[in-house]
Amino acid sequence: MEAWQRIQIGVATSLIVLSIGTGTAFKSKQAKYDADLNKAQVALNQKKRQLSTIQSDNESILLDQKQNSSNQSTSDSVRQVMLNRAINTRAIKVAKALFNYSGSKDYLKRQNKVSVLLSKKATVDPALFPKHDLEQIKGQKIAGDYYSSSITNGLEDSDGNVPVFLKVHYGTYLNDKLIASPTEGFNLTYNTHSGQFTSLKSVGKFAENTEKND
């Protein structure tokens, strides 16, 4: 073998070894970087959860302090905020119970799901749970999807009753295909003494919207 050939082989071997070493070192550094990044992300998520908890606790403390304030207007304002929150939370649960279902069996359970969110003697619009089409629904591949809602409260009367208007946008599906996405309105009554809805009635559907809201 000529001397120049031996030199070329030696250079090539050195380059291969250097390349392998560099690649190994890079992978090692990359692995360490990924591990450090993951550790930092975990720590950041923990801090976010802690901050969220602290903010929630502080907000509750402040609301409680203001609710018990000697200033009547401040106390009434805070009470109204808390009442609105309670109504909104419960109204959204009603909307989801009505319009989130994954099959005919789940659809037929809607009345039970809604009833636990109402008072025992609540008046409910029978049209919400029709009996005549139950046999037709059984076995059908149907589904419902709650999209969004808006809630408006009226003034509380002397008996603690608050009129509530609930507007719900949802989609209905047949054989995995969207067949309708209406917006429907509901009148409810919320009682501040029991913390429950005492009536639920549909007031009809609005013009359809084919786009799903965020």
PDB file of C-alpha atoms in Angstrom:
ATOM      1  CA  MET A   1       0.000   0.000   0.000  1.00  0.00           C
ATOM      2  CA  GLU A   2       1.337   3.405  -0.980  1.00  0.00           C
ATOM      3  CA  ALA A   3       2.162   5.927   1.696  1.00  0.00           C
ATOM      4  CA  TRP A   4      -0.442   8.428   0.404  1.00  0.00           C
ATOM      5  CA  GLN A   5      -3.093   5.708   0.618  1.00  0.00           C
ATOM      6  CA  ARG A   6      -2.184   4.960   4.216  1.00  0.00           C
ATOM      7  CA  ILE A   7      -2.399   8.687   4.968  1.00  0.00           C
ATOM      8  CA  GLN A   8      -5.874   8.920   3.377  1.00  0.00           C
ATOM      9  CA  ILE A   9      -7.127   5.912   5.357  1.00  0.00           C
ATOM     10  CA  GLY A  10      -5.741   7.369   8.559  1.00  0.00           C
ATOM     11  CA  VAL A  11      -7.424  10.724   7.920  1.00  0.00           C
ATOM     12  CA  ALA A  12     -10.732   9.050   7.056  1.00  0.00           C
ATOM     13  CA  THR A  13     -10.582   6.905  10.193  1.00  0.00           C
ATOM     14  CA  SER A  14      -9.885   9.952  12.320  1.00  0.00           C
ATOM     15  CA  LEU A  15     -12.825  11.812  10.781  1.00  0.00           C
ATOM     16  CA  ILE A  16     -15.155   8.858  11.435  1.00  0.00           C
ATOM     17  CA  VAL A  17     -14.045   8.589  15.054  1.00  0.00           C
ATOM     18  CA  LEU A  18     -14.406  12.353  15.497  1.00  0.00           C
ATOM     19  CA  SER A  19     -17.860  12.266  13.924  1.00  0.00           C
ATOM     20  CA  ILE A  20     -19.026   9.460  16.216  1.00  0.00           C
ATOM     21  CA  GLY A  21     -17.617  11.222  19.239  1.00  0.00           C
ATOM     22  CA  THR A  22     -19.233  14.506  18.263  1.00  0.00           C
ATOM     23  CA  GLY A  23     -22.571  12.788  17.621  1.00  0.00           C
ATOM     24  CA  THR A  24     -22.454  11.013  20.961  1.00  0.00           C
ATOM     25  CA  ALA A  25     -21.572  14.218  22.762  1.00  0.00           C
ATOM     26  CA  PHE A  26     -24.388  16.064  20.970  1.00  0.00           C
ATOM     27  CA  LYS A  27     -26.928  13.386  21.900  1.00  0.00           C
ATOM     28  CA  SER A  28     -25.756  13.502  25.492  1.00  0.00           C
ATOM     29  CA  LYS A  29     -26.074  17.281  25.619  1.00  0.00           C
ATOM     30  CA  GLN A  30     -29.461  17.125  23.892  1.00  0.00           C
ATOM     31  CA  ALA A  31     -30.712  14.545  26.389  1.00  0.00           C
ATOM     32  CA  LYS A  32     -29.533  16.727  29.283  1.00  0.00           C
ATOM     33  CA  TYR A  33     -31.145  19.776  27.707  1.00  0.00           C
ATOM     34  CA  ASP A  34     -34.448  17.918  27.232  1.00  0.00           C
ATOM     35  CA  ALA A  35     -34.334  16.657  30.825  1.00  0.00           C
ATOM     36  CA  ASP A  36     -33.643  20.173  32.152  1.00  0.00           C
ATOM     37  CA  LEU A  37     -36.407  21.628  29.983  1.00  0.00           C
ATOM     38  CA  ASN A  38     -38.879  19.003  31.169  1.00  0.00           C
ATOM     39  CA  LYS A  39     -37.902  19.640  34.803  1.00  0.00           C
ATOM     40  CA  ALA A  40     -38.368  23.383  34.322  1.00  0.00           C
ATOM     41  CA  GLN A  41     -41.760  22.846  32.690  1.00  0.00           C
ATOM     42  CA  VAL A  42     -42.916  20.663  35.576  1.00  0.00           C
ATOM     43  CA  ALA A  43     -41.790  23.303  38.063  1.00  0.00           C
ATOM     44  CA  LEU A  44     -43.565  26.029  36.057  1.00  0.00           C
ATOM     45  CA  ASN A  45     -46.809  24.039  35.981  1.00  0.00           C
ATOM     46  CA  GLN A  46     -46.596  23.513  39.742  1.00  0.00           C
ATOM     47  CA  LYS A  47     -46.120  27.257  40.282  1.00  0.00           C
ATOM     48  CA  LYS A  48     -49.105  28.003  38.020  1.00  0.00           C
ATOM     49  CA  ARG A  49     -51.309  25.609  39.996  1.00  0.00           C
ATOM     50  CA  GLN A  50     -50.131  27.130  43.286  1.00  0.00           C
ATOM     51  CA  LEU A  51     -50.791  30.651  41.983  1.00  0.00           C
ATOM     52  CA  SER A  52     -54.249  29.653  40.756  1.00  0.00           C
ATOM     53  CA  THR A  53     -55.075  28.163  44.162  1.00  0.00           C
ATOM     54  CA  ILE A  54     -53.786  31.250  45.977  1.00  0.00           C
ATOM     55  CA  GLN A  55     -55.774  33.579  43.703  1.00  0.00           C
ATOM     56  CA  SER A  56     -58.930  31.520  44.194  1.00  0.00           C
ATOM     57  CA  ASP A  57     -58.471  31.441  47.980  1.00  0.00           C
ATOM     58  CA  ASN A  58     -57.758  35.159  48.140  1.00  0.00           C
ATOM     59  CA  GLU A  59     -60.781  35.929  45.978  1.00  0.00           C
ATOM     60  CA  SER A  60     -63.028  33.855  48.246  1.00  0.00           C
ATOM     61  CA  ILE A  61     -61.623  35.571  51.356  1.00  0.00           C
ATOM     62  CA  LEU A  62     -62.145  39.028  49.846  1.00  0.00           C
ATOM     63  CA  LEU A  63     -65.676  38.203  48.748  1.00  0.00           C
ATOM     64  CA  ASP A  64     -66.498  36.841  52.189  1.00  0.00           C
ATOM     65  CA  GLN A  65     -65.077  39.943  53.878  1.00  0.00           C
ATOM     66  CA  LYS A  66     -67.005  42.266  51.570  1.00  0.00           C
ATOM     67  CA  GLN A  67     -70.190  40.269  51.947  1.00  0.00           C
ATOM     68  CA  ASN A  68     -69.985  40.751  55.714  1.00  0.00           C
ATOM     69  CA  SER A  69     -69.085  44.395  55.309  1.00  0.00           C
ATOM     70  CA  SER A  70     -71.014  46.977  57.322  1.00  0.00           C
ATOM     71  CA  ASN A  71     -71.446  48.891  54.066  1.00  0.00           C
ATOM     72  CA  GLN A  72     -74.862  47.667  52.833  1.00  0.00           C
ATOM     73  CA  SER A  73     -74.302  48.538  49.160  1.00  0.00           C
ATOM     74  CA  THR A  74     -70.958  46.707  49.097  1.00  0.00           C
ATOM     75  CA  SER A  75     -72.447  43.666  50.804  1.00  0.00           C
ATOM     76  CA  ASP A  76     -75.415  43.594  48.387  1.00  0.00           C
ATOM     77  CA  SER A  77     -73.126  43.913  45.353  1.00  0.00           C
ATOM     78  CA  VAL A  78     -70.969  41.004  46.443  1.00  0.00           C
ATOM     79  CA  ARG A  79     -74.045  38.908  47.198  1.00  0.00           C
ATOM     80  CA  GLN A  80     -75.309  39.581  43.675  1.00  0.00           C
ATOM     81  CA  VAL A  81     -71.978  38.517  42.172  1.00  0.00           C
ATOM     82  CA  MET A  82     -72.020  35.281  44.132  1.00  0.00           C
ATOM     83  CA  LEU A  83     -75.676  34.668  43.222  1.00  0.00           C
ATOM     84  CA  ASN A  84     -74.914  35.175  39.528  1.00  0.00           C
ATOM     85  CA  ARG A  85     -72.050  32.684  39.771  1.00  0.00           C
ATOM     86  CA  ALA A  86     -74.236  30.080  41.452  1.00  0.00           C
ATOM     87  CA  ILE A  87     -76.985  30.482  38.843  1.00  0.00           C
ATOM     88  CA  ASN A  88     -74.558  30.409  35.907  1.00  0.00           C
ATOM     89  CA  THR A  89     -72.801  27.282  37.168  1.00  0.00           C
ATOM     90  CA  ARG A  90     -76.061  25.422  37.705  1.00  0.00           C
ATOM     91  CA  ALA A  91     -77.642  26.632  34.432  1.00  0.00           C
ATOM     92  CA  ILE A  92     -74.672  25.396  32.397  1.00  0.00           C
ATOM     93  CA  LYS A  93     -75.000  22.004  34.099  1.00  0.00           C
ATOM     94  CA  VAL A  94     -78.648  21.888  33.035  1.00  0.00           C
ATOM     95  CA  ALA A  95     -77.713  22.779  29.448  1.00  0.00           C
ATOM     96  CA  LYS A  96     -75.056  20.077  29.312  1.00  0.00           C
ATOM     97  CA  ALA A  97     -77.423  17.507  30.803  1.00  0.00           C
ATOM     98  CA  LEU A  98     -79.944  18.320  28.067  1.00  0.00           C
ATOM     99  CA  PHE A  99     -77.639  18.394  25.071  1.00  0.00           C
ATOM    100  CA  ASN A 100     -74.588  16.227  25.783  1.00  0.00           C
ATOM    101  CA  TYR A 101     -75.417  12.614  24.940  1.00  0.00           C
ATOM    102  CA  SER A 102     -73.695   9.844  22.997  1.00  0.00           C
ATOM    103  CA  GLY A 103     -76.333   7.459  21.736  1.00  0.00           C
ATOM    104  CA  SER A 104     -80.017   6.682  22.126  1.00  0.00           C
ATOM    105  CA  LYS A 105     -79.619   5.147  25.595  1.00  0.00           C
ATOM    106  CA  ASP A 106     -77.779   8.223  26.835  1.00  0.00           C
ATOM    107  CA  TYR A 107     -80.444  10.438  25.230  1.00  0.00           C
ATOM    108  CA  LEU A 108     -83.166   8.652  27.160  1.00  0.00           C
ATOM    109  CA  LYS A 109     -81.313   9.362  30.425  1.00  0.00           C
ATOM    110  CA  ARG A 110     -81.461  13.148  29.971  1.00  0.00           C
ATOM    111  CA  GLN A 111     -84.539  13.590  32.128  1.00  0.00           C
ATOM    112  CA  ASN A 112     -82.885  11.870  35.080  1.00  0.00           C
ATOM    113  CA  LYS A 113     -79.723  13.934  34.630  1.00  0.00           C
ATOM    114  CA  VAL A 114     -81.696  17.175  34.558  1.00  0.00           C
ATOM    115  CA  SER A 115     -83.980  16.241  37.461  1.00  0.00           C
ATOM    116  CA  VAL A 116     -81.099  16.084  39.949  1.00  0.00           C
ATOM    117  CA  LEU A 117     -80.362  19.733  39.133  1.00  0.00           C
ATOM    118  CA  LEU A 118     -83.929  20.825  39.902  1.00  0.00           C
ATOM    119  CA  SER A 119     -85.993  20.904  43.056  1.00  0.00           C
ATOM    120  CA  LYS A 120     -88.169  17.833  43.685  1.00  0.00           C
ATOM    121  CA  LYS A 121     -91.359  19.767  42.962  1.00  0.00           C
ATOM    122  CA  ALA A 122     -89.998  21.666  39.962  1.00  0.00           C
ATOM    123  CA  THR A 123     -92.316  22.271  37.017  1.00  0.00           C
ATOM    124  CA  VAL A 124     -90.721  20.988  33.824  1.00  0.00           C
ATOM    125  CA  ASP A 125     -91.838  21.515  30.253  1.00  0.00           C
ATOM    126  CA  PRO A 126     -92.966  18.011  29.092  1.00  0.00           C
ATOM    127  CA  ALA A 127     -91.988  18.898  25.527  1.00  0.00           C
ATOM    128  CA  LEU A 128     -88.337  18.627  26.571  1.00  0.00           C
ATOM    129  CA  PHE A 129     -88.700  14.893  27.089  1.00  0.00           C
ATOM    130  CA  PRO A 130     -91.197  13.658  24.462  1.00  0.00           C
ATOM    131  CA  LYS A 131     -92.611  10.169  24.945  1.00  0.00           C
ATOM    132  CA  HIS A 132     -93.981   9.501  21.472  1.00  0.00           C
ATOM    133  CA  ASP A 133     -90.634   9.068  19.704  1.00  0.00           C
ATOM    134  CA  LEU A 134     -88.806   6.871  22.217  1.00  0.00           C
ATOM    135  CA  GLU A 135     -89.235   3.705  20.148  1.00  0.00           C
ATOM    136  CA  GLN A 136     -88.003   5.496  17.039  1.00  0.00           C
ATOM    137  CA  ILE A 137     -84.899   6.725  18.851  1.00  0.00           C
ATOM    138  CA  LYS A 138     -83.903   3.358  20.274  1.00  0.00           C
ATOM    139  CA  GLY A 139     -81.140   1.791  18.199  1.00  0.00           C
ATOM    140  CA  GLN A 140     -80.456   4.987  16.247  1.00  0.00           C
ATOM    141  CA  LYS A 141     -76.910   6.310  16.123  1.00  0.00           C
ATOM    142  CA  ILE A 142     -77.617   9.749  17.504  1.00  0.00           C
ATOM    143  CA  ALA A 143     -75.537  12.189  19.539  1.00  0.00           C
ATOM    144  CA  GLY A 144     -75.738  15.677  20.983  1.00  0.00           C
ATOM    145  CA  ASP A 145     -73.020  18.208  21.688  1.00  0.00           C
ATOM    146  CA  TYR A 146     -73.360  21.266  23.948  1.00  0.00           C
ATOM    147  CA  TYR A 147     -71.481  24.191  22.369  1.00  0.00           C
ATOM    148  CA  SER A 148     -72.040  27.315  24.455  1.00  0.00           C
ATOM    149  CA  SER A 149     -74.588  29.265  26.444  1.00  0.00           C
ATOM    150  CA  SER A 150     -75.467  32.691  27.795  1.00  0.00           C
ATOM    151  CA  ILE A 151     -77.421  33.383  30.982  1.00  0.00           C
ATOM    152  CA  THR A 152     -79.366  36.481  32.013  1.00  0.00           C
ATOM    153  CA  ASN A 153     -80.886  36.930  35.486  1.00  0.00           C
ATOM    154  CA  GLY A 154     -83.839  39.062  36.512  1.00  0.00           C
ATOM    155  CA  LEU A 155     -84.512  40.613  39.909  1.00  0.00           C
ATOM    156  CA  GLU A 156     -85.128  38.491  42.990  1.00  0.00           C
ATOM    157  CA  ASP A 157     -88.641  38.712  44.386  1.00  0.00           C
ATOM    158  CA  SER A 158     -89.756  38.639  48.047  1.00  0.00           C
ATOM    159  CA  ASP A 159     -89.892  34.819  48.002  1.00  0.00           C
ATOM    160  CA  GLY A 160     -86.314  34.477  46.801  1.00  0.00           C
ATOM    161  CA  ASN A 161     -87.273  33.586  43.233  1.00  0.00           C
ATOM    162  CA  VAL A 162     -85.036  34.807  40.411  1.00  0.00           C
ATOM    163  CA  PRO A 163     -86.184  34.587  36.761  1.00  0.00           C
ATOM    164  CA  VAL A 164     -83.426  33.252  34.524  1.00  0.00           C
ATOM    165  CA  PHE A 165     -83.158  33.200  30.739  1.00  0.00           C
ATOM    166  CA  LEU A 166     -80.826  30.531  29.367  1.00  0.00           C
ATOM    167  CA  LYS A 167     -79.777  30.552  25.712  1.00  0.00           C
ATOM    168  CA  VAL A 168     -78.024  27.387  24.507  1.00  0.00           C
ATOM    169  CA  HIS A 169     -76.197  26.666  21.262  1.00  0.00           C
ATOM    170  CA  TYR A 170     -75.805  22.950  20.535  1.00  0.00           C
ATOM    171  CA  GLY A 171     -75.463  20.382  17.766  1.00  0.00           C
ATOM    172  CA  THR A 172     -77.356  17.189  16.989  1.00  0.00           C
ATOM    173  CA  TYR A 173     -75.807  14.323  15.038  1.00  0.00           C
ATOM    174  CA  LEU A 174     -77.166  11.321  13.153  1.00  0.00           C
ATOM    175  CA  ASN A 175     -74.769   8.600  11.977  1.00  0.00           C
ATOM    176  CA  ASP A 176     -71.796  10.840  12.884  1.00  0.00           C
ATOM    177  CA  LYS A 177     -73.107  13.664  10.683  1.00  0.00           C
ATOM    178  CA  LEU A 178     -74.169  17.066  12.000  1.00  0.00           C
ATOM    179  CA  ILE A 179     -77.823  17.507  11.048  1.00  0.00           C
ATOM    180  CA  ALA A 180     -78.681  20.627  13.048  1.00  0.00           C
ATOM    181  CA  SER A 181     -76.994  23.261  15.232  1.00  0.00           C
ATOM    182  CA  PRO A 182     -79.766  25.428  16.646  1.00  0.00           C
ATOM    183  CA  THR A 183     -79.825  27.906  19.475  1.00  0.00           C
ATOM    184  CA  GLU A 184     -82.661  27.369  21.939  1.00  0.00           C
ATOM    185  CA  GLY A 185     -84.013  29.567  24.701  1.00  0.00           C
ATOM    186  CA  PHE A 186     -85.227  28.485  28.151  1.00  0.00           C
ATOM    187  CA  ASN A 187     -87.008  30.191  31.006  1.00  0.00           C
ATOM    188  CA  LEU A 188     -85.995  28.984  34.470  1.00  0.00           C
ATOM    189  CA  THR A 189     -86.699  30.076  38.006  1.00  0.00           C
ATOM    190  CA  TYR A 190     -83.951  29.924  40.622  1.00  0.00           C
ATOM    191  CA  ASN A 191     -84.806  29.989  44.314  1.00  0.00           C
ATOM    192  CA  THR A 192     -82.164  31.548  46.550  1.00  0.00           C
ATOM    193  CA  HIS A 193     -83.441  29.747  49.661  1.00  0.00           C
ATOM    194  CA  SER A 194     -83.113  26.234  48.244  1.00  0.00           C
ATOM    195  CA  GLY A 195     -80.277  26.987  45.819  1.00  0.00           C
ATOM    196  CA  GLN A 196     -82.149  25.089  43.092  1.00  0.00           C
ATOM    197  CA  PHE A 197     -84.154  25.713  39.949  1.00  0.00           C
ATOM    198  CA  THR A 198     -87.891  25.345  40.511  1.00  0.00           C
ATOM    199  CA  SER A 199     -89.020  25.537  36.884  1.00  0.00           C
ATOM    200  CA  LEU A 200     -87.679  24.814  33.395  1.00  0.00           C
ATOM    201  CA  LYS A 201     -89.419  25.611  30.120  1.00  0.00           C
ATOM    202  CA  SER A 202     -88.296  25.903  26.513  1.00  0.00           C
ATOM    203  CA  VAL A 203     -89.361  29.094  24.733  1.00  0.00           C
ATOM    204  CA  GLY A 204     -88.329  27.901  21.281  1.00  0.00           C
ATOM    205  CA  LYS A 205     -85.421  27.867  18.867  1.00  0.00           C
ATOM    206  CA  PHE A 206     -83.662  30.740  17.167  1.00  0.00           C
ATOM    207  CA  ALA A 207     -82.207  30.825  13.665  1.00  0.00           C
ATOM    208  CA  GLU A 208     -79.666  28.048  13.133  1.00  0.00           C
ATOM    209  CA  ASN A 209     -75.937  28.685  13.278  1.00  0.00           C
ATOM    210  CA  THR A 210     -73.804  26.154  11.400  1.00  0.00           C
ATOM    211  CA  GLU A 211     -70.579  27.165  13.122  1.00  0.00           C
ATOM    212  CA  LYS A 212     -69.518  25.734  16.473  1.00  0.00           C
ATOM    213  CA  ASN A 213     -68.643  28.370  19.085  1.00  0.00           C
ATOM    214  CA  ASP A 214     -65.466  28.164  21.175  1.00  0.00           C
TER     215      ASP A 214
END
